[in-house]
Amino acid sequence: MVPGPRRRCRTSGRRSRMWKVSVLLFLAWVSFLFYAGIALFTSGFLLTRLELPNRSSCQEPPGPGPLSGEHPGKPGACWIAPRFSRVVLVLIDALRFDFAQPQRPPTSVEPPVPFLGKLGSLQRLLETQPYHARLYRSLVDPPTTTMQRLKALTTGSLPTFIDAGSNFASHAIVEDNLIRQLNDAGKRVVFMGDDTWKDLFPGAFSQAFFFSSFNVRDLHTVDHGILEHLYPTMDSSEWDVLIAHFLGVDHCGHKHGPQHPEMAKKLSQMDQVIQGLVERLENDTLLVVAGDHGMTMTGDHGGDSELEVSAALFVYSPTALFTSAPPEEPEVIPQISLVPTLALLLGLPIPFGNIGEVMAELFSGGKDAQPLSSALAQASALLINAQQVSRFLHTYSAATQDLHMTELRQLQHLFSKASADYQRLLKDPLGTEAALKTVTAELQQFLRGARALCLESWARFSLVRMAGGAILLAAACFLCMLASQWATSPAFPFRSLLLVPVAWGLTGAIVSAGLLVATGLKLDLVVLVAVAAMGSLLPSLWKAWTSWGTRKPLTTLFPIPAPILLLLLIRLAAFFSDSFVVAEARATPFLLGSLILLLVVQLHWEGPMLPPKQLTVPRLGSSTLTGPPRHSGTYALGLGVGLLLCTRLAGLFHRCPEETPACHSSPWLSPLASVVGGRAKNLWYGACVGALVALLASVRLWLRHYGNLKSPEPPVLFVRWGLPLMALGTAAYWALASGADEAPPRLRALVSGALAVLPRAVVGLAASGLLLLLWRPVTVLVKAGASAPGTRTVLTPFSGPPTSQADLDYVVPQIYRHMQEEFRGRLERARSQGPLTVAAYHLGSVYSAAMVTALTLLAFPLLLLHAERISLVFLLLFLQSFLLLHLLAAGSPVTTPGPFTVPWRAVSAWALMATQTFYSTGHQPVFPAIHWHAAFVGFPEGHGSSTWLPALLVGANTFASHLLFAGCPLLLLWPFLCERQGPKKRRHLPGQETETKVRPEEEEEDGEEPLMEMRLRDAPQHFNAALLQLGLKYLFVLGIQILACALAASILRRHLMVWKVFAPKFIFEALGFIVSSVGLLLGIALVMRVDGAVSSWFRQLVLSQQR
């Protein structure tokens, strides 16, 4: 029994674990600093407007005196006498304005458009009953998402930008709204359709038929459910307001796009619905057909392009509504104008927070009305509307300081003048017609000015929070840059840089909370977190200041090489230009190509791009030099050409921003189900499956090349058999998804079930593989056997018996549990037979093999969330990554025993490639470009009431590139992996005797392997420091991008494109940073798990030998 080595093993293991935990905790703390800065800046930049609880009522008119000559005691009268007793509101989701236009004669230049002329009933009514019908172009306020449009259509207000984030987590509307006014007036409201209304107006309907709205691949369930109840309800007398919200047109746009033949079928179905409703209308009923928003040429919405904000609005009644025929070009009106119009037409109070302008011509009295009485009725409706808006502005300005007071006073003066002119007109009828026109113009000017004032003022910012968030982000970036230099120091104070900041942060948060409570202010979690983050930063910044002093030049603060620093500055400066942000999909490959050319040129002229002294790589325990450079300039040139070619090919899969109409998006981004023609679909399917097989074969060949497929470990067995099953399941899912609509009726249930089971099976296999990898992460081959009597030899990466702590930490493969038991059994038998020989093969790729396997397992579920043809991009992504790693490894330093480092050029190139892959997979940093179809992969019937799971699937689709490129520890491992292999024979170090017994069939395998990644274990402290430095550099490159986006959004907060370009870019960069940082922590944790498993096995092996 030898207790000394046992204690040393335990001590070394405990010290090694402490180092690993310290590295992960330090990176987690730095990430937390960035999160706090993002949260603080967001809370100041994306604020919601104040929602007032006030409600309009008949008992409290918005202005003094009689409003329009109506008698308050008249039955049904409130602020004004009602014109209609009933309203049928038909909402056709995403009914773009041109969908309602008539079919134009086709020309030889323009091919026929499938969706034009399909709503023929609207055109017939406009032609045959011009005084009863009118078509408008409804101008929608962004964001053009359904929930925000429903809020606007019922409250008459303007949802703010941040509300777009709650589109799939709707909350009940607390503001005064049209549905509440209908309930207060005792109206019976019946609803059928989109279940979003259930969350917005819980318990508000006398009868309701809700249908799930989130399954955008389902074109018919909601519409058929409505039609089942629509006409029976119309024929009954148990309703006053009937609302039907159809979703088929919107879902067809998401699934196929507006140009698909299915869109023509859907619009034809809606045309039949309108015809059926018109036939059942009575004289006291108004029919309103409206779209909540439009859609882009790809069928998406959410932004503010012309096609998205242009919706159709059609009104019709069996009784005459207008005094004149419709104009040749439909009038353009704001969408929220429908709210005050419907309220006054039904004799209801206008919702308190409405800022819409009433559609005055609907109050003209019809074809036979006298011009004077018609003009007076319109002016009366406008005055009521203006009084209501004036009251709202007065109340809102008293509650908050959002509105610009100078403009508000000007508007109030204009309103006072218009009201006085109106009252004077009632008393003195002389010159009535001209005076009415003047009053009408003044009231319309006031209403439009009020809307413009609110639209401008509700983009309100908290400059203090924005500045604090930007300062915190900048401080975190500065800390990353400083700590990346400190990390290579042997005396890097991990414990003090973790415990002291935590203590300071907690103290700051507690003191801040106490001050807020003492002053009676509301506790703000974002502020407390930001104070804690800033407090934890102070000790590190103070340490940097005191240790720096004035002895060092300022240039040492920026350790980034000049060419890389210039490239980063160019990229960051581009974030301040909306044109460059829009064109980032083209600018990023250009910057990446420039960096690749720089690397190739330096390698060609400077050899390995390193001073010769850094290329000394002594064998463990010796001082042997490696000799000449590892790669030639021709080799680097070939890698560069391959990289540029892959970058160019990946650029073919591009999605054009809506701001570049001359650009045409790649047709290869659409799913195979949208491909017309069986032959073309089959050819593309074959290409996609071929890319899938090539991706699988490439990974297996790489693992076989480094010998990791020879291991009996569970992850290797899974790579052999599990990965082909995942590829087979993916190919089968693609086949079924591309032809689901063409399946025979008797097989549709089976196909639907398979579409749900196959993706879940692939995800389950991937999760199983990752768990096996975490359980047994070492993928090497271990052999044990009895040798001839006389010696007892264990073959390890070092020579001789373990004599020091460093020897105990050298890499030896961890073997399978049953192999360990077998080894112990052979050890007992060998006591009488002779000594034992243990050989471990292919140790040099032990870390990178685990990382590549994990990324491959992760790639398959992510690939399922994309369209089929994106598999070609994934294949290019893996090939491009391998080429870049080899190019970077050709010029990276390999020094033992350390310190190890990853150059800035490698980290910058890796981050650029992640951004390029984001665009190459069909994404854009705007909400309309989000791939919503990913939410239904594995869930073709939808998710019910769940919102977190579809959000997770859509997020994984959007940030797939960030997840895959979180494998940046490969940047540290790859230079060691590319070490040239030595001769296939054993070497005996000078002065040492080593006996080797090898069977003839194993001679080739038992040749001496290059140490490669084993060199990282020569100094475990340097290995952990290198992982920390890599993580800090990667966080710096990502953090400086989010800092630039935050500064651009704050400086250009009044820019015309702030909500269209800069705000979405900031949001996407912020979310991407969070995903990348979490992925980075998981990737480094995986490398540490491999390292810990290997060290554990080796300690057990040494102890077993000593027994």
Coordinates of C-alpha atoms in Angstrom, one line a residue, residues 88-270:
V88 CA -71.2 42.0 -39.6
L89 CA -67.4 42.4 -39.4
V90 CA -65.5 39.9 -41.6
L91 CA -61.8 40.0 -41.0
I92 CA -59.8 38.2 -43.6
D93 CA -56.3 37.9 -42.2
A94 CA -53.6 39.3 -44.5
L95 CA -56.1 40.6 -47.1
R96 CA -53.7 42.8 -49.0
F97 CA -55.3 45.6 -50.9
D98 CA -54.4 44.3 -54.4
F99 CA -56.1 41.0 -53.5
A100 CA -59.4 43.0 -53.8
Q101 CA -58.5 44.7 -57.1
P102 CA -60.2 43.5 -60.3
Q103 CA -58.4 41.4 -62.8
R104 CA -56.4 43.4 -65.4
P105 CA -56.1 42.2 -69.0
P106 CA -52.8 40.2 -69.2
T107 CA -50.0 41.6 -71.3
S108 CA -47.1 40.0 -73.0
V109 CA -44.7 41.6 -70.6
E110 CA -46.5 40.8 -67.3
P111 CA -47.7 37.3 -66.7
P112 CA -51.1 36.8 -65.2
V113 CA -51.2 37.1 -61.4
P114 CA -53.1 34.2 -59.7
F115 CA -54.7 36.3 -56.9
L116 CA -56.1 39.2 -59.0
G117 CA -59.8 39.3 -59.7
K118 CA -60.8 36.5 -57.3
L119 CA -62.9 38.7 -55.1
G120 CA -65.3 39.5 -58.0
S121 CA -68.3 40.1 -55.8
L122 CA -66.7 43.3 -54.4
Q123 CA -66.3 44.7 -57.9
R124 CA -69.8 43.8 -58.9
L125 CA -71.3 45.6 -55.9
L126 CA -69.2 48.6 -56.6
E127 CA -70.4 48.7 -60.2
T128 CA -74.1 47.8 -59.6
Q129 CA -74.7 49.6 -56.3
P130 CA -72.2 52.5 -56.2
Y131 CA -74.1 54.4 -53.5
H132 CA -74.2 51.3 -51.2
A133 CA -70.5 50.1 -51.4
R134 CA -67.1 51.5 -51.1
L135 CA -63.5 50.1 -51.3
Y136 CA -60.7 51.7 -49.4
R137 CA -57.0 51.2 -49.1
S138 CA -56.5 50.8 -45.4
L139 CA -53.1 52.1 -44.2
V140 CA -51.8 49.9 -41.4
D141 CA -49.5 51.1 -38.6
P142 CA -46.5 48.8 -38.0
P143 CA -45.8 46.3 -36.6
T144 CA -48.0 44.3 -38.9
T145 CA -48.6 41.4 -36.6
T146 CA -52.1 40.1 -35.9
M147 CA -52.4 40.8 -32.2
Q148 CA -51.2 44.4 -32.6
R149 CA -53.7 44.9 -35.5
L150 CA -56.6 43.6 -33.4
K151 CA -55.7 46.0 -30.6
A152 CA -55.7 48.9 -33.1
L153 CA -59.0 47.7 -34.7
T154 CA -60.7 47.7 -31.3
T155 CA -59.1 50.6 -29.4
G156 CA -58.2 53.0 -32.2
S157 CA -54.8 53.5 -30.7
L158 CA -51.2 52.8 -31.9
P159 CA -49.5 49.7 -30.5
T160 CA -45.8 50.4 -29.8
F161 CA -42.8 48.5 -31.3
I162 CA -42.1 46.3 -28.3
D163 CA -45.7 44.9 -28.4
A164 CA -44.6 42.8 -31.3
G165 CA -42.8 40.5 -28.9
S166 CA -46.1 39.4 -27.3
N167 CA -47.7 38.4 -30.6
F168 CA -47.9 34.8 -29.4
A169 CA -48.5 35.6 -25.8
S170 CA -51.6 37.8 -26.0
H171 CA -52.9 39.5 -22.9
A172 CA -56.3 40.9 -22.3
I173 CA -56.8 44.5 -23.4
V174 CA -57.1 46.8 -20.5
E175 CA -57.8 50.0 -22.5
D176 CA -61.2 51.1 -23.4
N177 CA -62.2 49.3 -26.6
L178 CA -65.1 48.7 -29.0
I179 CA -65.9 45.3 -27.6
R180 CA -66.3 46.7 -24.1
Q181 CA -68.5 49.5 -25.4
L182 CA -70.7 47.0 -27.2
N183 CA -71.1 45.0 -23.9
D184 CA -71.8 48.1 -21.9
A185 CA -74.6 49.0 -24.4
G186 CA -76.1 45.5 -24.0
K187 CA -75.2 44.4 -27.6
R188 CA -75.0 40.7 -28.2
V189 CA -71.5 40.0 -29.8
V190 CA -71.0 36.7 -31.5
F191 CA -67.4 35.7 -32.5
M192 CA -66.0 32.9 -34.6
G193 CA -62.5 32.3 -35.8
D194 CA -59.0 33.1 -34.6
D195 CA -58.6 32.2 -30.9
T196 CA -56.4 35.3 -30.3
W197 CA -59.6 37.1 -29.6
K198 CA -60.2 34.8 -26.6
D199 CA -57.0 36.1 -24.9
L200 CA -57.7 39.7 -25.8
F201 CA -61.3 39.8 -24.7
P202 CA -62.0 37.0 -22.2
G203 CA -65.7 36.5 -21.5
A204 CA -66.7 39.4 -23.8
F205 CA -68.8 37.4 -26.3
S206 CA -72.3 36.2 -25.9
Q207 CA -71.4 33.3 -28.1
A208 CA -68.0 32.3 -29.4
F209 CA -66.4 29.6 -31.6
F210 CA -62.7 29.7 -31.3
F211 CA -60.2 27.8 -33.4
S212 CA -56.4 27.5 -33.0
S213 CA -54.6 30.1 -35.0
F214 CA -50.9 29.2 -34.8
N215 CA -50.7 26.3 -37.2
V216 CA -49.9 28.2 -40.4
R217 CA -49.6 25.1 -42.4
D218 CA -53.3 24.4 -41.9
L219 CA -55.3 26.3 -44.6
H220 CA -58.8 25.1 -43.9
T221 CA -59.6 24.1 -40.3
V222 CA -60.4 27.6 -39.1
D223 CA -62.2 28.7 -42.2
H224 CA -64.3 25.6 -42.4
G225 CA -65.1 25.9 -38.7
I226 CA -66.4 29.4 -39.2
L227 CA -68.5 28.4 -42.2
E228 CA -70.1 25.7 -40.1
H229 CA -71.6 28.4 -37.8
L230 CA -71.6 31.6 -39.9
Y231 CA -74.8 31.2 -41.9
P232 CA -76.9 29.6 -39.2
T233 CA -76.0 32.5 -36.9
M234 CA -76.9 35.0 -39.6
D235 CA -80.3 33.5 -40.0
S236 CA -81.0 33.6 -36.3
S237 CA -81.9 36.8 -34.4
E238 CA -79.6 36.2 -31.4
W239 CA -76.9 38.6 -32.4
D240 CA -76.2 42.4 -32.8
V241 CA -72.6 42.3 -33.9
L242 CA -71.2 39.3 -35.7
I243 CA -67.4 39.0 -36.1
A244 CA -65.8 36.3 -38.3
H245 CA -62.0 36.1 -38.4
F246 CA -60.8 33.9 -41.3
L247 CA -57.2 32.8 -41.4
G248 CA -56.8 30.7 -44.6
V249 CA -55.4 33.6 -46.7
D250 CA -52.8 34.4 -44.2
H251 CA -51.8 30.7 -43.7
C252 CA -51.7 30.2 -47.5
G253 CA -49.3 33.2 -47.7
H254 CA -47.0 31.7 -45.0
K255 CA -47.0 28.3 -46.6
H256 CA -47.0 28.9 -50.3
G257 CA -46.7 32.7 -50.9
P258 CA -49.2 35.0 -52.7
Q259 CA -48.3 33.8 -56.2
H260 CA -49.3 30.2 -55.6
P261 CA -52.5 28.7 -57.1
E262 CA -53.7 27.8 -53.6
M263 CA -54.0 31.6 -52.9
A264 CA -56.4 31.9 -55.8
K265 CA -58.5 29.1 -54.4
K266 CA -58.6 30.7 -51.0
L267 CA -59.6 34.0 -52.3
S268 CA -62.3 32.4 -54.4
Q269 CA -63.6 30.8 -51.2
M270 CA -63.7 34.1 -49.5

